[in-house]
Amino acid sequence: MKAAQSFGQYLALWVDNEALRQGVPEPLATLNSAGAEALPALIEAYRAPKDVPRACAADELFAPDYGVNLAHHDMHASVAEAFHCGVPNLNSHLVVVANDVVHVSAPLRDEAPAGLKVYSLRSLPSEYVGRAGELLALHSADNVAVAMNSLLLGDGIYIRVEPGVTVERPVQIVNIFHSDMPMLSSRRVVVDAGEGASLRVLLCDHSQGAGVQHLNNQVVQVHAAPHASVDLYDIEESSADTHRLNQLFTHQEHDSRVVVSPTFLHGGVTANHYGLNLTGDHAEAEVTGLAICADKQQVANNVVLRHDCEHSTSRQLFKYALYDEARGSFGGKVVVEHGARFTDASQTNRNILVSEKARMDASPQLEIYCDEVKASHGATTGQLDERALFYMQARGIPADEAERMLTQAFMADVVDNIGYEVLRQRMHVLVEKRLAGASASCETCASADCSKYTRQ
Amino acid sequence: MTDNLLTVRNLRAGIEGKEILRGIDLTIRPGEVHAIMGPNGSGKSTLSGVLAGDPRFTVTGGEAIFHGVDLLALSPADRSHEGLFLSFQYPVEIPGVTMVNFMRAAVNAKRKYLGEAPMSAADFLKLMRQKRAIVELDNKLASRSVNEGFSGGEKKRNEIFQMAVLEPCLSILDETDSGLDIDALRIVAGGVNKLRTDKNATIVITHYQRLLDYIKPDFVHILYKGRIVYSGGPELALELEEKGYDWIKEEVDKQ
């Protein structure tokens, strides 16, 4: 019943306002229709997942009556134009998404390095419409939230790296929510890395102004051709009124490498789903995430990692620190298909409950249909090491600072996994500041002193 | 009396409802070295833990006055700031916290307590270099996580290094000789002796006379069943080495 109401209200809105949706270009028009076609059956079949906190379930997330930008007005272009990422030495290729409107920065539009193309899906050159459409069609209706994204998507980002091209500076996508009224933003990113191409993508989620409810329903697709390498860093720092449903899907051909690294620093309710598919021999995937959750924040990370080739490797590492009444959940499923010989898969989830009222649910799962594999998984949830806390206090370090240092140390290996040095240093500082109680805002990030995290 | 560094009166403490210290009296003046010896389970480590504020132990009675301050009312960190130092029998490994960050946090926490500004990076590195030399601690250990992967000897030298940095007025060395070979023992004891002045004092907790060959005590106390049952001069340690603890046990158990 709830699902019919939650999702149905938006489908009805879309159907009833055909006049508003005139002139939607391809490949978006086809995607919208695919979502519309699939939704009734998906809504009918929807069952709330049992292994994530109730607030993180799609029907709960879509339940409020959010405003939708069906006519695709660019209401907050000034926000995008004014945005400047102050992180020194980051030198990113910048794209700003103001609510659901994509603004590719002028330097990236006009002077992108050879072999890198970044386009808004609304203004895709004709030679890319077919390719982008094919990729979008792969994820038009995986589940009800993906279908909702397909239905309501007014714009998105298509990133193409030509074969053999290594893009040195990261492509940075800054998602900003800015609105006076509650809003649902549908966002999509398609990364299309050609054979032997190499790219880093940095996603930053922010919200401006507190007190206005927002749902970010995002779908990210990563397509890695043979020998391609894609690193995707995802930092969420938004207001407590921001809810996010983020689904990432990867397709990896042989000898490709994909690293996904989500960091939750602040937000309201977040549900991340990672569907990773290793379909080419010798493919490698890494998912390493951390979440620092306080107040009543709820964060669910759910990974389904499918090995369907030989000699592929995957590594998952998720760490949570939970304060106050925060709730976290981690579901990690590794599937090793028939014939996926010599798979090497590991999965680790470690959590610290700092307060007695915090709660963590972990469900690591292995599904193995092949004999010649190496697979391991482990999940632990506990408190900080009391002997270490006392040792530090005995040396004069006050209890709260000792706790902070231990929590930061606990998170350090996840941060160290970030391959892009400028970002790694920045992230160490952001984690430190977050643990010290500061809001890890855009401003904090830009002004942070990273000298102590510079590798000697 | 006012120039006593530490006055412990009728101190009682236990763990999980079991009483271990059953009335300790101890007076320590500046410049003195006290050895506390005793058989296993007599309460030696409980005494050091209680004085340092180890939360595993519950104080059930008595008092400890540390240069005029009610020691037992202070947090473990403030006890350190007031000048108490415990060299751990089993130094704790802290993965992910480097020695240099650990020491910087400790030094600056004390400076903050004393109302001083944080130490500059250059001064801090100089201090580390000077103090490392006292116990011949390898520079490489500074960038490693606290005690992680340190050998037994390195861990104990690291304790004395920290003591040198924090310049306590009362140091408690809890079984500092355990797990040390003779060379490491000499370096550790040498470090302790270099740090001795007529203003500070040391409590050496040990099983064996061996350490006392290097760190000469002024007083030797024997702890048994949670009480100091015998106090004497350095000769008492030699007597124990020769005769063992049995004669003490017999004498006490007779009463």
JSON list of N, CA and C in Angstrom, two decimals, chain B residues 169-193:
[
{"chain": "B", "resi": 169, "resn": "CYS", "atom": "N", "xyz": [57.23, 14.01, 38.17]},
{"chain": "B", "resi": 169, "resn": "CYS", "atom": "CA", "xyz": [57.91, 14.08, 39.46]},
{"chain": "B", "resi": 169, "resn": "CYS", "atom": "C", "xyz": [57.79, 12.76, 40.21]},
{"chain": "B", "resi": 170, "resn": "LEU", "atom": "N", "xyz": [56.86, 11.92, 39.79]},
{"chain": "B", "resi": 170, "resn": "LEU", "atom": "CA", "xyz": [56.81, 10.57, 40.37]},
{"chain": "B", "resi": 170, "resn": "LEU", "atom": "C", "xyz": [56.58, 9.54, 39.26]},
{"chain": "B", "resi": 171, "resn": "SER", "atom": "N", "xyz": [57.53, 8.62, 39.12]},
{"chain": "B", "resi": 171, "resn": "SER", "atom": "CA", "xyz": [57.41, 7.58, 38.10]},
{"chain": "B", "resi": 171, "resn": "SER", "atom": "C", "xyz": [57.20, 6.24, 38.78]},
{"chain": "B", "resi": 172, "resn": "ILE", "atom": "N", "xyz": [56.25, 5.49, 38.25]},
{"chain": "B", "resi": 172, "resn": "ILE", "atom": "CA", "xyz": [56.04, 4.13, 38.74]},
{"chain": "B", "resi": 172, "resn": "ILE", "atom": "C", "xyz": [56.46, 3.19, 37.61]},
{"chain": "B", "resi": 173, "resn": "LEU", "atom": "N", "xyz": [57.47, 2.39, 37.87]},
{"chain": "B", "resi": 173, "resn": "LEU", "atom": "CA", "xyz": [57.94, 1.46, 36.85]},
{"chain": "B", "resi": 173, "resn": "LEU", "atom": "C", "xyz": [57.40, 0.08, 37.19]},
{"chain": "B", "resi": 174, "resn": "ASP", "atom": "N", "xyz": [56.36, -0.33, 36.46]},
{"chain": "B", "resi": 174, "resn": "ASP", "atom": "CA", "xyz": [55.70, -1.60, 36.77]},
{"chain": "B", "resi": 174, "resn": "ASP", "atom": "C", "xyz": [56.37, -2.74, 36.00]},
{"chain": "B", "resi": 175, "resn": "GLU", "atom": "N", "xyz": [57.12, -3.55, 36.72]},
{"chain": "B", "resi": 175, "resn": "GLU", "atom": "CA", "xyz": [57.78, -4.72, 36.12]},
{"chain": "B", "resi": 175, "resn": "GLU", "atom": "C", "xyz": [58.52, -4.34, 34.84]},
{"chain": "B", "resi": 176, "resn": "THR", "atom": "N", "xyz": [59.24, -3.24, 34.90]},
{"chain": "B", "resi": 176, "resn": "THR", "atom": "CA", "xyz": [59.93, -2.76, 33.71]},
{"chain": "B", "resi": 176, "resn": "THR", "atom": "C", "xyz": [60.99, -3.76, 33.24]},
{"chain": "B", "resi": 177, "resn": "ASP", "atom": "N", "xyz": [61.43, -4.62, 34.15]},
{"chain": "B", "resi": 177, "resn": "ASP", "atom": "CA", "xyz": [62.48, -5.58, 33.78]},
{"chain": "B", "resi": 177, "resn": "ASP", "atom": "C", "xyz": [61.93, -6.83, 33.10]},
{"chain": "B", "resi": 178, "resn": "SER", "atom": "N", "xyz": [60.59, -7.02, 33.15]},
{"chain": "B", "resi": 178, "resn": "SER", "atom": "CA", "xyz": [60.08, -8.27, 32.56]},
{"chain": "B", "resi": 178, "resn": "SER", "atom": "C", "xyz": [60.26, -8.25, 31.05]},
{"chain": "B", "resi": 179, "resn": "GLY", "atom": "N", "xyz": [60.70, -9.34, 30.53]},
{"chain": "B", "resi": 179, "resn": "GLY", "atom": "CA", "xyz": [60.86, -9.46, 29.08]},
{"chain": "B", "resi": 179, "resn": "GLY", "atom": "C", "xyz": [62.08, -8.75, 28.53]},
{"chain": "B", "resi": 180, "resn": "LEU", "atom": "N", "xyz": [63.01, -8.35, 29.39]},
{"chain": "B", "resi": 180, "resn": "LEU", "atom": "CA", "xyz": [64.20, -7.65, 28.90]},
{"chain": "B", "resi": 180, "resn": "LEU", "atom": "C", "xyz": [65.44, -8.52, 28.99]},
{"chain": "B", "resi": 181, "resn": "ASP", "atom": "N", "xyz": [66.26, -8.49, 27.96]},
{"chain": "B", "resi": 181, "resn": "ASP", "atom": "CA", "xyz": [67.55, -9.14, 28.10]},
{"chain": "B", "resi": 181, "resn": "ASP", "atom": "C", "xyz": [68.50, -8.18, 28.81]},
{"chain": "B", "resi": 182, "resn": "ILE", "atom": "N", "xyz": [69.69, -8.65, 29.10]},
{"chain": "B", "resi": 182, "resn": "ILE", "atom": "CA", "xyz": [70.57, -7.90, 29.99]},
{"chain": "B", "resi": 182, "resn": "ILE", "atom": "C", "xyz": [71.00, -6.56, 29.38]},
{"chain": "B", "resi": 183, "resn": "ASP", "atom": "N", "xyz": [71.18, -6.54, 28.05]},
{"chain": "B", "resi": 183, "resn": "ASP", "atom": "CA", "xyz": [71.60, -5.29, 27.42]},
{"chain": "B", "resi": 183, "resn": "ASP", "atom": "C", "xyz": [70.48, -4.25, 27.46]},
{"chain": "B", "resi": 184, "resn": "ALA", "atom": "N", "xyz": [69.27, -4.72, 27.15]},
{"chain": "B", "resi": 184, "resn": "ALA", "atom": "CA", "xyz": [68.12, -3.82, 27.16]},
{"chain": "B", "resi": 184, "resn": "ALA", "atom": "C", "xyz": [67.88, -3.32, 28.58]},
{"chain": "B", "resi": 185, "resn": "LEU", "atom": "N", "xyz": [68.07, -4.21, 29.54]},
{"chain": "B", "resi": 185, "resn": "LEU", "atom": "CA", "xyz": [67.88, -3.85, 30.95]},
{"chain": "B", "resi": 185, "resn": "LEU", "atom": "C", "xyz": [68.83, -2.72, 31.34]},
{"chain": "B", "resi": 186, "resn": "ARG", "atom": "N", "xyz": [70.07, -2.84, 30.87]},
{"chain": "B", "resi": 186, "resn": "ARG", "atom": "CA", "xyz": [71.08, -1.84, 31.20]},
{"chain": "B", "resi": 186, "resn": "ARG", "atom": "C", "xyz": [70.70, -0.48, 30.58]},
{"chain": "B", "resi": 187, "resn": "ILE", "atom": "N", "xyz": [70.21, -0.52, 29.34]},
{"chain": "B", "resi": 187, "resn": "ILE", "atom": "CA", "xyz": [69.83, 0.74, 28.68]},
{"chain": "B", "resi": 187, "resn": "ILE", "atom": "C", "xyz": [68.63, 1.38, 29.38]},
{"chain": "B", "resi": 188, "resn": "VAL", "atom": "N", "xyz": [67.64, 0.54, 29.70]},
{"chain": "B", "resi": 188, "resn": "VAL", "atom": "CA", "xyz": [66.44, 1.06, 30.35]},
{"chain": "B", "resi": 188, "resn": "VAL", "atom": "C", "xyz": [66.79, 1.63, 31.72]},
{"chain": "B", "resi": 189, "resn": "ALA", "atom": "N", "xyz": [67.54, 0.87, 32.50]},
{"chain": "B", "resi": 189, "resn": "ALA", "atom": "CA", "xyz": [67.90, 1.33, 33.85]},
{"chain": "B", "resi": 189, "resn": "ALA", "atom": "C", "xyz": [68.78, 2.58, 33.75]},
{"chain": "B", "resi": 190, "resn": "GLY", "atom": "N", "xyz": [69.67, 2.58, 32.77]},
{"chain": "B", "resi": 190, "resn": "GLY", "atom": "CA", "xyz": [70.53, 3.75, 32.56]},
{"chain": "B", "resi": 190, "resn": "GLY", "atom": "C", "xyz": [69.68, 4.99, 32.28]},
{"chain": "B", "resi": 191, "resn": "GLY", "atom": "N", "xyz": [68.66, 4.81, 31.47]},
{"chain": "B", "resi": 191, "resn": "GLY", "atom": "CA", "xyz": [67.74, 5.92, 31.17]},
{"chain": "B", "resi": 191, "resn": "GLY", "atom": "C", "xyz": [67.07, 6.44, 32.43]},
{"chain": "B", "resi": 192, "resn": "VAL", "atom": "N", "xyz": [66.58, 5.51, 33.24]},
{"chain": "B", "resi": 192, "resn": "VAL", "atom": "CA", "xyz": [65.91, 5.91, 34.48]},
{"chain": "B", "resi": 192, "resn": "VAL", "atom": "C", "xyz": [66.88, 6.70, 35.36]},
{"chain": "B", "resi": 193, "resn": "ASN", "atom": "N", "xyz": [68.11, 6.20, 35.49]},
{"chain": "B", "resi": 193, "resn": "ASN", "atom": "CA", "xyz": [69.09, 6.87, 36.36]},
{"chain": "B", "resi": 193, "resn": "ASN", "atom": "C", "xyz": [69.44, 8.26, 35.86]}
]
